[in-house]
Amino acid sequence: MRASEATNYYFRRAAKHLHVGSRLETVLMAPRREVKVECVITLDNGELGCFSGFRVQHDNSRGPMKGGLRYHPEVDPDEVNSLASLMTWKTAVANIPYGGAKGGISCDPSKLSHAELQRITRSFVDEIHDIIGPGLDIPAPDMGTNSQTMAWIVDQYSKYHGWTPAVVTGKPIELGGSEGREQATGQGIAFVCEAILEDYSMDLKTTKFAIQGFGNVGSWAAQFIHQMGGKVVAVADLTGGIYNADGLDVAHLMRYVRENNGVKGFPDTVEIAADAIFTCDCDVLIPAALGNVITEENMKDIKAKFIIEGANGPTTPAADEYLIKIGKVIVPDIFANAGGVMVSYFEWVQNIQQFRWRLERVNLELKLLMLDSYKEIKHLAQQNECDLRTAAFQLAISRVARATSLRGLENEGFCMLESPHS
Ligand code: NAD
């Protein structure tokens, strides 16, 4: 199933109970703008290099659009489209004043020099600077990009529009990045785990967690869960999987992964196949690496009662239906991994106010936003007798639909914000 089909499936499953109407439904599903540009640069060897860049702006009825920018050899326009709409629903569930967007450049960062990556990034900004901006569309790091990429974007964009750190989030602290941004998604996941286990009267200290992925999301989630007293019994990454029923020493594992580029071979653990992470003995499973990993093939063997979706789109619709039917609790990606975009929002707010927040304030505000969203999703799920994903989509769709209607559906181009620079 293509990425956009899964998103549309979840959208329709939720929308059919909302009586949104086919006219509004059509408007909410279609992206407002899809842009393709060519970034032409001189490579280090003197030859010309052409790289296709994309930006999909899905919706801006609740505010400027927000979403990552990825550098990958196969940036798939269908996937970018789907991820842009997921961002619309994610920012609406989080109740932050943004719409959704996503972008990418077809290039292999591992085969390009630092200087070439910088030239590609600046060329991309040259092509799209009039459709991004603090009040229009605010990119952020994603696969293959990082705080350095964001720093180049700020610099290039500022040449056209004056000093504008709020044009992107996920910047280095020195250029207006926020404290707590790097760990925000993992921190948000830990807050969700704490809240949901409390609802099910489970003691976090005796709960067993298994995590797929030990990159940004997985490693920070593991650290915070470990700090709260939870037992992380299994972790898998590209190098393989490890298991210890008594719990892993996560701080030690962090150091080990830094030195060995993966979890494989970590002392005092049983080696398991990377895919065995989904079926190992645990209470909470956190997929935090890839999409489409919980499928019809492994769904029947999943032992965890709770699945907290750290990655985007880890569960296929068929597996989702089955797992819900047999009583598993799935906390959907559009809420579970929203901690990152919430702290991106705090970064943008700080940039606009030209005022810095301390880490304590960032974490407090993050916890409040995560718990507010959780309460609302839970309330809707109880009221409509549905699963948490359907409730999260319903919350998001109703917020976006309401904003769209309030802004005047009848006007052509009703919700595109005009660029102040056009
Ligand atoms: P990352 O690149 O930092 O880490 C990815 C991890 O997944 C690595 O440990 C890698 O070894 C592992 N991995 C890759 N292929 C694997 C495989 N086949 N089997 C097992 N492990 C494998 O990425 P990240 O930033 O942690 O993002 C992970 C997921 O979370 C992605 O789906 C991303 O879109 C999503 N996400 C990230 C953020 C964020 O703030 N970073 C926010 C929201 C959602």
Short mmCIF file of C-alpha atoms and ligand atoms in Angstrom, two decimals:
data_model
loop_
_atom_site.label_atom_id
_atom_site.label_comp_id
_atom_site.label_asym_id
_atom_site.label_seq_id
_atom_site.Cartn_x
_atom_site.Cartn_y
_atom_site.Cartn_z
CA MET A 1 0.00 0.00 0.00
CA ARG A 2 1.34 3.43 -0.94
CA ALA A 3 1.98 5.88 1.91
CA SER A 4 -0.76 8.25 0.73
CA GLU A 5 -3.28 5.41 0.55
CA ALA A 6 -2.72 4.57 4.22
CA THR A 7 -3.15 8.22 5.27
CA ASN A 8 -6.28 8.58 3.15
CA TYR A 9 -7.64 5.34 4.59
CA TYR A 10 -7.25 6.60 8.18
CA PHE A 11 -8.65 9.98 7.16
CA ARG A 12 -11.79 8.41 5.64
CA ARG A 13 -12.25 5.97 8.51
CA ALA A 14 -12.41 8.92 10.91
CA ALA A 15 -14.22 11.38 8.63
CA LYS A 16 -17.16 9.12 7.92
CA HIS A 17 -18.40 9.57 11.51
CA LEU A 18 -17.94 13.34 11.40
CA HIS A 19 -20.35 14.15 8.57
CA VAL A 20 -17.83 16.61 7.15
CA GLY A 21 -19.52 16.51 3.75
CA SER A 22 -17.93 15.46 0.47
CA ARG A 23 -17.15 19.04 -0.59
CA LEU A 24 -15.12 19.83 2.50
CA GLU A 25 -13.62 16.33 2.51
CA THR A 26 -12.27 16.88 -1.00
CA VAL A 27 -10.77 20.19 0.07
CA LEU A 28 -9.15 18.69 3.18
CA MET A 29 -7.53 15.81 1.31
CA ALA A 30 -5.97 17.70 -1.59
CA PRO A 31 -2.66 19.51 -1.09
CA ARG A 32 -2.85 23.28 -1.68
CA ARG A 33 0.43 23.43 -3.55
CA GLU A 34 3.05 21.01 -4.92
CA VAL A 35 6.29 22.56 -6.09
CA LYS A 36 9.12 20.87 -7.99
CA VAL A 37 12.35 22.74 -8.66
CA GLU A 38 15.77 21.88 -10.04
CA CYS A 39 18.79 22.66 -7.88
CA VAL A 40 21.69 23.05 -10.28
CA ILE A 41 25.13 23.32 -8.71
CA THR A 42 28.77 22.94 -9.60
CA LEU A 43 30.08 19.74 -8.04
CA ASP A 44 33.52 19.61 -6.40
CA ASN A 45 34.94 17.98 -9.57
CA GLY A 46 33.79 20.93 -11.69
CA GLU A 47 30.87 19.10 -13.35
CA LEU A 48 27.26 20.26 -13.11
CA GLY A 49 24.92 18.44 -10.77
CA CYS A 50 21.10 18.66 -11.06
CA PHE A 51 18.97 17.65 -8.09
CA SER A 52 15.17 17.72 -8.02
CA GLY A 53 13.66 19.42 -4.98
CA PHE A 54 10.04 19.17 -3.82
CA ARG A 55 7.83 21.04 -1.41
CA VAL A 56 4.26 19.97 -0.81
CA GLN A 57 2.13 22.46 1.10
CA HIS A 58 -0.93 20.56 2.22
CA ASP A 59 -3.02 22.93 4.30
CA ASN A 60 -2.73 26.29 6.03
CA SER A 61 -6.19 26.94 7.38
CA ARG A 62 -4.95 26.97 11.00
CA GLY A 63 -1.70 28.85 10.37
CA PRO A 64 1.54 28.68 8.37
CA MET A 65 2.51 25.25 7.11
CA LYS A 66 5.07 23.19 8.97
CA GLY A 67 7.05 20.11 8.05
CA GLY A 68 10.41 18.51 7.50
CA LEU A 69 12.82 18.63 4.59
CA ARG A 70 14.53 15.34 3.72
CA TYR A 71 17.57 14.57 1.58
CA HIS A 72 17.37 11.06 0.16
CA PRO A 73 18.29 9.39 -3.16
CA GLU A 74 14.67 8.38 -3.76
CA VAL A 75 12.49 11.19 -2.52
CA ASP A 76 9.11 9.80 -3.51
CA PRO A 77 6.56 12.54 -4.35
CA ASP A 78 3.73 10.25 -3.19
CA GLU A 79 5.38 9.78 0.20
CA VAL A 80 6.11 13.51 0.51
CA ASN A 81 2.45 14.17 -0.25
CA SER A 82 1.29 11.74 2.40
CA LEU A 83 3.72 13.09 4.99
CA ALA A 84 2.57 16.66 4.26
CA SER A 85 -1.02 15.74 5.05
CA LEU A 86 0.08 13.81 8.15
CA MET A 87 1.70 17.07 9.33
CA THR A 88 -1.63 18.88 8.93
CA TRP A 89 -3.32 16.33 11.19
CA LYS A 90 -0.39 16.24 13.60
CA THR A 91 -0.28 20.01 14.15
CA ALA A 92 -4.07 20.05 14.56
CA VAL A 93 -4.04 17.22 17.14
CA ALA A 94 -1.24 19.05 18.96
CA ASN A 95 -3.39 22.19 18.83
CA ILE A 96 -0.50 24.34 17.64
CA PRO A 97 -1.24 27.10 15.11
CA TYR A 98 0.16 25.46 12.01
CA GLY A 99 -0.88 23.58 8.89
CA GLY A 100 1.13 20.83 7.23
CA ALA A 101 3.89 20.59 4.62
CA LYS A 102 6.82 18.35 3.69
CA GLY A 103 9.68 18.53 1.25
CA GLY A 104 12.78 16.86 0.00
CA ILE A 105 15.64 16.86 -2.43
CA SER A 106 16.60 13.78 -4.44
CA CYS A 107 20.24 13.42 -3.48
CA ASP A 108 22.43 11.02 -1.52
CA PRO A 109 23.97 13.02 1.34
CA SER A 110 26.47 10.21 2.02
CA LYS A 111 27.97 10.73 -1.47
CA LEU A 112 28.11 14.55 -1.36
CA SER A 113 30.69 16.76 0.32
CA HIS A 114 29.79 19.31 2.98
CA ALA A 115 30.37 22.07 0.41
CA GLU A 116 28.15 20.37 -2.20
CA LEU A 117 25.34 19.89 0.33
CA GLN A 118 25.62 23.55 1.23
CA ARG A 119 25.38 24.60 -2.43
CA ILE A 120 22.35 22.33 -3.02
CA THR A 121 20.61 23.76 0.05
CA ARG A 122 21.29 27.36 -0.98
CA SER A 123 20.11 26.65 -4.53
CA PHE A 124 16.88 25.13 -3.15
CA VAL A 125 16.30 28.26 -1.05
CA ASP A 126 16.91 30.45 -4.12
CA GLU A 127 14.10 28.56 -5.86
CA ILE A 128 11.54 28.48 -3.04
CA HIS A 129 12.31 31.48 -0.81
CA ASP A 130 9.13 33.28 -1.86
CA ILE A 131 6.85 30.43 -0.74
CA ILE A 132 8.48 29.74 2.64
CA GLY A 133 8.78 32.07 5.62
CA PRO A 134 7.69 32.46 9.27
CA GLY A 135 4.10 33.21 8.25
CA LEU A 136 3.96 30.88 5.25
CA ASP A 137 5.78 27.59 5.56
CA ILE A 138 8.47 26.67 8.10
CA PRO A 139 10.73 23.71 7.17
CA ALA A 140 12.63 21.62 9.74
CA PRO A 141 15.18 18.78 9.68
CA ASP A 142 14.12 15.33 8.56
CA MET A 143 15.87 12.27 7.15
CA GLY A 144 19.29 13.26 5.79
CA THR A 145 19.15 16.86 7.02
CA ASN A 146 20.14 18.39 10.34
CA SER A 147 20.69 21.64 12.24
CA GLN A 148 23.54 22.59 9.86
CA THR A 149 21.15 22.36 6.88
CA MET A 150 18.76 24.66 8.75
CA ALA A 151 21.59 27.12 9.45
CA TRP A 152 22.34 27.36 5.70
CA ILE A 153 18.64 27.93 4.99
CA VAL A 154 18.48 30.78 7.54
CA ASP A 155 21.55 32.38 6.02
CA GLN A 156 20.37 32.12 2.41
CA TYR A 157 16.79 33.14 3.18
CA SER A 158 18.04 36.13 5.20
CA LYS A 159 19.92 37.42 2.14
CA TYR A 160 16.54 37.95 0.47
CA HIS A 161 14.40 38.94 3.44
CA GLY A 162 16.67 40.21 6.22
CA TRP A 163 17.54 38.31 9.39
CA THR A 164 14.78 35.69 9.80
CA PRO A 165 15.66 32.79 12.11
CA ALA A 166 11.94 31.85 12.36
CA VAL A 167 11.98 30.64 8.71
CA VAL A 168 13.04 27.17 9.93
CA THR A 169 13.15 25.24 13.20
CA GLY A 170 15.66 22.68 14.40
CA LYS A 171 18.46 25.26 14.13
CA PRO A 172 21.69 25.22 16.14
CA ILE A 173 21.20 26.95 19.52
CA GLU A 174 23.64 29.70 18.41
CA LEU A 175 21.28 30.70 15.59
CA GLY A 176 18.06 30.66 17.60
CA GLY A 177 17.47 26.93 18.09
CA SER A 178 15.55 25.88 21.18
CA GLU A 179 16.76 24.06 24.24
CA GLY A 180 15.19 20.61 24.32
CA ARG A 181 14.44 20.37 20.58
CA GLU A 182 16.76 17.44 19.91
CA GLN A 183 15.24 15.21 22.58
CA ALA A 184 11.64 16.49 22.24
CA THR A 185 10.11 13.58 20.27
CA GLY A 186 11.54 10.98 22.65
CA GLN A 187 10.55 13.08 25.66
CA GLY A 188 6.98 13.35 24.32
CA ILE A 189 6.83 9.56 23.86
CA ALA A 190 7.94 9.06 27.46
CA PHE A 191 5.18 11.43 28.69
CA VAL A 192 2.62 9.43 26.67
CA CYS A 193 3.85 6.11 28.10
CA GLU A 194 3.58 7.47 31.64
CA ALA A 195 0.03 8.77 31.09
CA ILE A 196 -1.37 5.70 29.36
CA LEU A 197 0.10 3.22 31.83
CA GLU A 198 -1.40 5.23 34.67
CA ASP A 199 -4.82 4.99 32.96
CA TYR A 200 -4.46 1.22 32.82
CA SER A 201 -3.26 1.13 36.48
CA MET A 202 0.08 -0.31 35.43
CA ASP A 203 3.27 0.40 37.31
CA LEU A 204 5.84 1.90 34.93
CA LYS A 205 8.63 0.43 37.06
CA THR A 206 7.55 -3.15 36.30
CA THR A 207 6.58 -2.48 32.67
CA LYS A 208 8.77 -3.93 29.91
CA PHE A 209 9.50 -1.79 26.84
CA ALA A 210 10.86 -2.86 23.42
CA ILE A 211 12.06 -0.23 20.96
CA GLN A 212 12.77 -0.50 17.22
CA GLY A 213 15.31 2.16 16.25
CA PHE A 214 18.01 3.71 18.43
CA GLY A 215 18.44 6.97 16.53
CA ASN A 216 17.11 10.33 17.64
CA VAL A 217 13.60 9.19 18.60
CA GLY A 218 14.34 5.70 19.92
CA SER A 219 17.44 6.54 21.95
CA TRP A 220 15.88 9.56 23.69
CA ALA A 221 12.64 7.67 24.37
CA ALA A 222 14.73 4.86 25.89
CA GLN A 223 16.70 7.28 28.06
CA PHE A 224 13.63 9.05 29.45
CA ILE A 225 11.76 5.77 30.05
CA HIS A 226 14.84 4.39 31.82
CA GLN A 227 15.14 7.58 33.92
CA MET A 228 11.49 7.22 34.96
CA GLY A 229 12.27 3.70 36.19
CA GLY A 230 10.86 1.70 33.23
CA LYS A 231 12.60 -1.46 32.02
CA VAL A 232 13.80 -1.23 28.41
CA VAL A 233 14.26 -4.96 27.71
CA ALA A 234 14.89 -4.92 23.96
CA VAL A 235 16.26 -2.59 21.29
CA ALA A 236 16.83 -3.16 17.57
CA ASP A 237 18.56 -1.06 14.95
CA LEU A 238 20.14 -1.58 11.54
CA THR A 239 22.86 -3.77 13.06
CA GLY A 240 20.46 -6.22 14.79
CA GLY A 241 18.56 -6.68 18.05
CA ILE A 242 19.44 -7.18 21.74
CA TYR A 243 17.34 -8.48 24.66
CA ASN A 244 17.74 -8.66 28.42
CA ALA A 245 14.66 -9.57 30.49
CA ASP A 246 16.06 -7.65 33.49
CA GLY A 247 16.36 -4.42 31.50
CA LEU A 248 19.20 -2.79 29.59
CA ASP A 249 21.58 -0.21 31.05
CA VAL A 250 20.47 2.55 28.65
CA ALA A 251 23.16 5.10 29.56
CA HIS A 252 25.84 2.47 28.91
CA LEU A 253 24.06 1.46 25.67
CA MET A 254 24.16 5.10 24.48
CA ARG A 255 27.93 5.18 24.88
CA TYR A 256 28.27 1.74 23.27
CA VAL A 257 26.23 2.77 20.20
CA ARG A 258 28.30 5.95 19.79
CA GLU A 259 31.51 3.91 19.79
CA ASN A 260 30.27 0.88 17.79
CA ASN A 261 27.71 2.44 15.41
CA GLY A 262 24.96 0.08 16.53
CA VAL A 263 23.50 -2.04 19.32
CA LYS A 264 24.87 -5.39 18.06
CA GLY A 265 27.25 -7.02 20.52
CA PHE A 266 26.18 -4.99 23.58
CA PRO A 267 27.39 -6.96 26.64
CA ASP A 268 25.04 -8.98 28.90
CA THR A 269 22.31 -9.31 26.29
CA VAL A 270 20.89 -12.09 24.15
CA GLU A 271 21.23 -11.36 20.44
CA ILE A 272 17.91 -11.42 18.58
CA ALA A 273 17.05 -10.83 14.92
CA ALA A 274 16.17 -7.18 14.26
CA ASP A 275 12.61 -8.16 13.29
CA ALA A 276 12.15 -10.20 16.49
CA ILE A 277 11.73 -6.88 18.32
CA PHE A 278 8.05 -6.91 17.30
CA THR A 279 7.30 -10.30 18.78
CA CYS A 280 9.53 -10.33 21.86
CA ASP A 281 8.15 -10.54 25.39
CA CYS A 282 7.26 -6.96 26.39
CA ASP A 283 4.29 -4.81 27.48
CA VAL A 284 4.97 -1.71 25.38
CA LEU A 285 6.31 -1.77 21.83
CA ILE A 286 7.71 1.46 20.42
CA PRO A 287 8.41 1.35 16.67
CA ALA A 288 10.78 4.29 16.23
CA ALA A 289 12.58 3.60 12.95
CA LEU A 290 10.59 2.95 9.78
CA GLY A 291 7.15 2.97 8.21
CA ASN A 292 5.13 -0.20 7.41
CA VAL A 293 6.84 -2.49 9.91
CA ILE A 294 3.80 -3.78 11.82
CA THR A 295 2.02 -5.78 9.15
CA GLU A 296 -0.19 -8.80 8.47
CA GLU A 297 2.99 -10.88 8.65
CA ASN A 298 3.86 -10.19 12.28
CA MET A 299 0.62 -8.83 13.80
CA LYS A 300 -0.53 -12.17 15.22
CA ASP A 301 2.72 -12.65 17.14
CA ILE A 302 2.85 -9.27 18.85
CA LYS A 303 2.79 -9.76 22.62
CA ALA A 304 2.81 -6.11 23.72
CA LYS A 305 -0.51 -4.71 24.92
CA PHE A 306 0.49 -1.15 23.95
CA ILE A 307 2.02 0.12 20.70
CA ILE A 308 3.29 3.69 20.86
CA GLU A 309 4.07 4.88 17.33
CA GLY A 310 7.35 6.82 17.47
CA ALA A 311 7.95 6.46 13.72
CA ASN A 312 5.64 7.86 11.05
CA GLY A 313 3.27 5.24 9.61
CA PRO A 314 4.72 2.11 11.26
CA THR A 315 1.41 0.18 11.26
CA THR A 316 -0.35 -0.86 8.06
CA PRO A 317 -4.14 -0.38 8.00
CA ALA A 318 -4.75 -4.17 7.91
CA ALA A 319 -2.57 -4.72 10.99
CA ASP A 320 -4.16 -1.72 12.69
CA GLU A 321 -7.69 -3.14 12.22
CA TYR A 322 -6.64 -6.56 13.49
CA LEU A 323 -4.73 -5.33 16.52
CA ILE A 324 -7.53 -3.03 17.63
CA LYS A 325 -10.03 -5.90 17.26
CA ILE A 326 -8.03 -8.14 19.60
CA GLY A 327 -7.77 -5.40 22.22
CA LYS A 328 -4.34 -3.87 21.70
CA VAL A 329 -3.96 -0.17 22.40
CA ILE A 330 -2.25 1.77 19.60
CA VAL A 331 -1.20 5.35 20.29
CA PRO A 332 -1.06 6.82 16.76
CA ASP A 333 1.92 8.60 15.21
CA ILE A 334 0.07 11.87 14.66
CA PHE A 335 -0.07 12.24 18.43
CA ALA A 336 2.67 9.97 19.88
CA ASN A 337 5.56 11.57 17.97
CA ALA A 338 4.24 15.15 18.01
CA GLY A 339 6.71 16.23 20.73
CA GLY A 340 9.19 17.30 18.05
CA VAL A 341 6.83 19.62 16.24
CA MET A 342 5.58 21.00 19.56
CA VAL A 343 9.08 22.10 20.54
CA SER A 344 9.59 23.37 16.97
CA TYR A 345 6.60 25.57 17.67
CA PHE A 346 8.26 26.79 20.89
CA GLU A 347 11.41 27.56 18.88
CA TRP A 348 9.42 29.64 16.37
CA VAL A 349 7.65 31.47 19.23
CA GLN A 350 11.01 32.25 20.87
CA ASN A 351 12.42 33.53 17.55
CA ILE A 352 9.42 35.77 16.93
CA GLN A 353 9.52 37.12 20.49
CA GLN A 354 13.33 37.30 20.44
CA PHE A 355 13.25 35.74 23.87
CA ARG A 356 14.88 32.50 25.04
CA TRP A 357 13.21 29.87 27.19
CA ARG A 358 15.06 27.68 29.65
CA LEU A 359 14.97 23.89 29.20
CA GLU A 360 12.69 23.55 32.27
CA ARG A 361 10.09 25.80 30.64
CA VAL A 362 10.31 23.95 27.31
CA ASN A 363 9.76 20.59 29.02
CA LEU A 364 6.93 21.88 31.18
CA GLU A 365 5.09 23.38 28.19
CA LEU A 366 5.73 20.19 26.19
CA LYS A 367 4.25 18.04 28.94
CA LEU A 368 1.19 20.30 29.19
CA LEU A 369 0.56 20.19 25.42
CA MET A 370 1.06 16.39 25.22
CA LEU A 371 -1.25 15.73 28.16
CA ASP A 372 -3.92 18.15 26.89
CA SER A 373 -3.96 16.38 23.52
CA TYR A 374 -4.02 12.97 25.18
CA LYS A 375 -7.01 13.95 27.34
CA GLU A 376 -8.92 15.20 24.31
CA ILE A 377 -8.16 12.11 22.20
CA LYS A 378 -9.11 9.81 25.08
CA HIS A 379 -12.33 11.71 25.68
CA LEU A 380 -13.32 11.48 22.00
CA ALA A 381 -12.44 7.77 21.88
CA GLN A 382 -14.69 7.11 24.87
CA GLN A 383 -17.49 9.33 23.58
CA ASN A 384 -17.44 7.85 20.05
CA GLU A 385 -16.51 4.32 21.19
CA CYS A 386 -13.57 4.16 18.82
CA ASP A 387 -9.84 3.54 18.88
CA LEU A 388 -7.28 6.25 19.66
CA ARG A 389 -6.16 6.69 16.03
CA THR A 390 -9.69 7.29 14.80
CA ALA A 391 -10.26 9.69 17.69
CA ALA A 392 -7.01 11.56 16.97
CA PHE A 393 -7.93 11.92 13.28
CA GLN A 394 -11.44 13.04 14.24
CA LEU A 395 -10.02 15.68 16.57
CA ALA A 396 -7.63 16.87 13.86
CA ILE A 397 -10.13 16.83 11.00
CA SER A 398 -12.77 18.68 12.98
CA ARG A 399 -10.26 21.39 13.96
CA VAL A 400 -9.03 21.86 10.39
CA ALA A 401 -12.55 21.66 8.94
CA ARG A 402 -13.81 24.26 11.39
CA ALA A 403 -10.95 26.64 10.59
CA THR A 404 -11.46 26.08 6.85
CA SER A 405 -15.18 26.82 7.09
CA LEU A 406 -14.65 29.87 9.30
CA ARG A 407 -12.23 31.30 6.77
CA GLY A 408 -14.84 30.99 4.00
CA LEU A 409 -14.96 27.87 1.90
CA GLU A 410 -16.85 29.68 -0.85
CA ASN A 411 -13.97 31.92 -1.95
CA GLU A 412 -11.73 30.53 -4.60
CA GLY A 413 -8.25 29.91 -3.21
CA PHE A 414 -9.96 30.30 0.10
CA CYS A 415 -7.16 29.30 2.40
CA MET A 416 -3.88 30.16 0.66
CA LEU A 417 -2.05 32.88 2.52
CA GLU A 418 -0.59 35.41 0.14
CA SER A 419 3.16 35.76 0.25
CA PRO A 420 4.10 39.21 1.54
CA HIS A 421 6.95 39.07 -0.95
CA SER A 422 4.97 38.25 -4.08
P1 NAD B 1 17.30 8.31 12.91
O1 NAD B 1 17.88 8.23 11.55
O2 NAD B 1 17.97 9.15 13.95
O3 NAD B 1 17.26 6.81 13.54
C1 NAD B 1 16.71 5.73 12.85
C2 NAD B 1 17.03 4.45 13.61
O4 NAD B 1 16.35 3.37 12.97
C3 NAD B 1 18.50 4.07 13.63
O5 NAD B 1 18.84 3.55 14.91
C4 NAD B 1 18.60 2.96 12.58
O6 NAD B 1 19.65 2.05 12.83
C5 NAD B 1 17.25 2.30 12.79
N1 NAD B 1 16.85 1.49 11.63
C6 NAD B 1 16.88 1.83 10.33
N2 NAD B 1 16.50 0.79 9.58
C7 NAD B 1 16.20 -0.22 10.44
C8 NAD B 1 15.75 -1.55 10.30
N3 NAD B 1 15.53 -2.05 9.09
N4 NAD B 1 15.54 -2.29 11.41
C9 NAD B 1 15.76 -1.78 12.62
N5 NAD B 1 16.19 -0.54 12.84
C10 NAD B 1 16.41 0.22 11.76
O7 NAD B 1 15.77 8.68 12.74
P2 NAD B 1 14.81 9.37 13.81
O8 NAD B 1 14.93 10.84 13.71
O9 NAD B 1 14.99 8.70 15.13
O10 NAD B 1 13.38 9.00 13.20
C11 NAD B 1 12.82 7.71 13.34
C12 NAD B 1 11.37 7.73 12.87
O11 NAD B 1 10.64 8.68 13.64
C13 NAD B 1 11.14 8.14 11.40
O12 NAD B 1 10.00 7.45 10.94
C14 NAD B 1 10.84 9.62 11.50
O13 NAD B 1 10.09 10.08 10.39
C15 NAD B 1 10.01 9.63 12.78
N6 NAD B 1 9.95 10.93 13.46
C16 NAD B 1 11.10 11.56 13.87
C17 NAD B 1 11.01 12.76 14.57
C18 NAD B 1 12.25 13.46 15.08
O14 NAD B 1 12.09 14.47 15.80
N7 NAD B 1 13.44 12.97 14.80
C19 NAD B 1 9.76 13.33 14.82
C20 NAD B 1 8.61 12.66 14.41
C21 NAD B 1 8.73 11.45 13.74
#
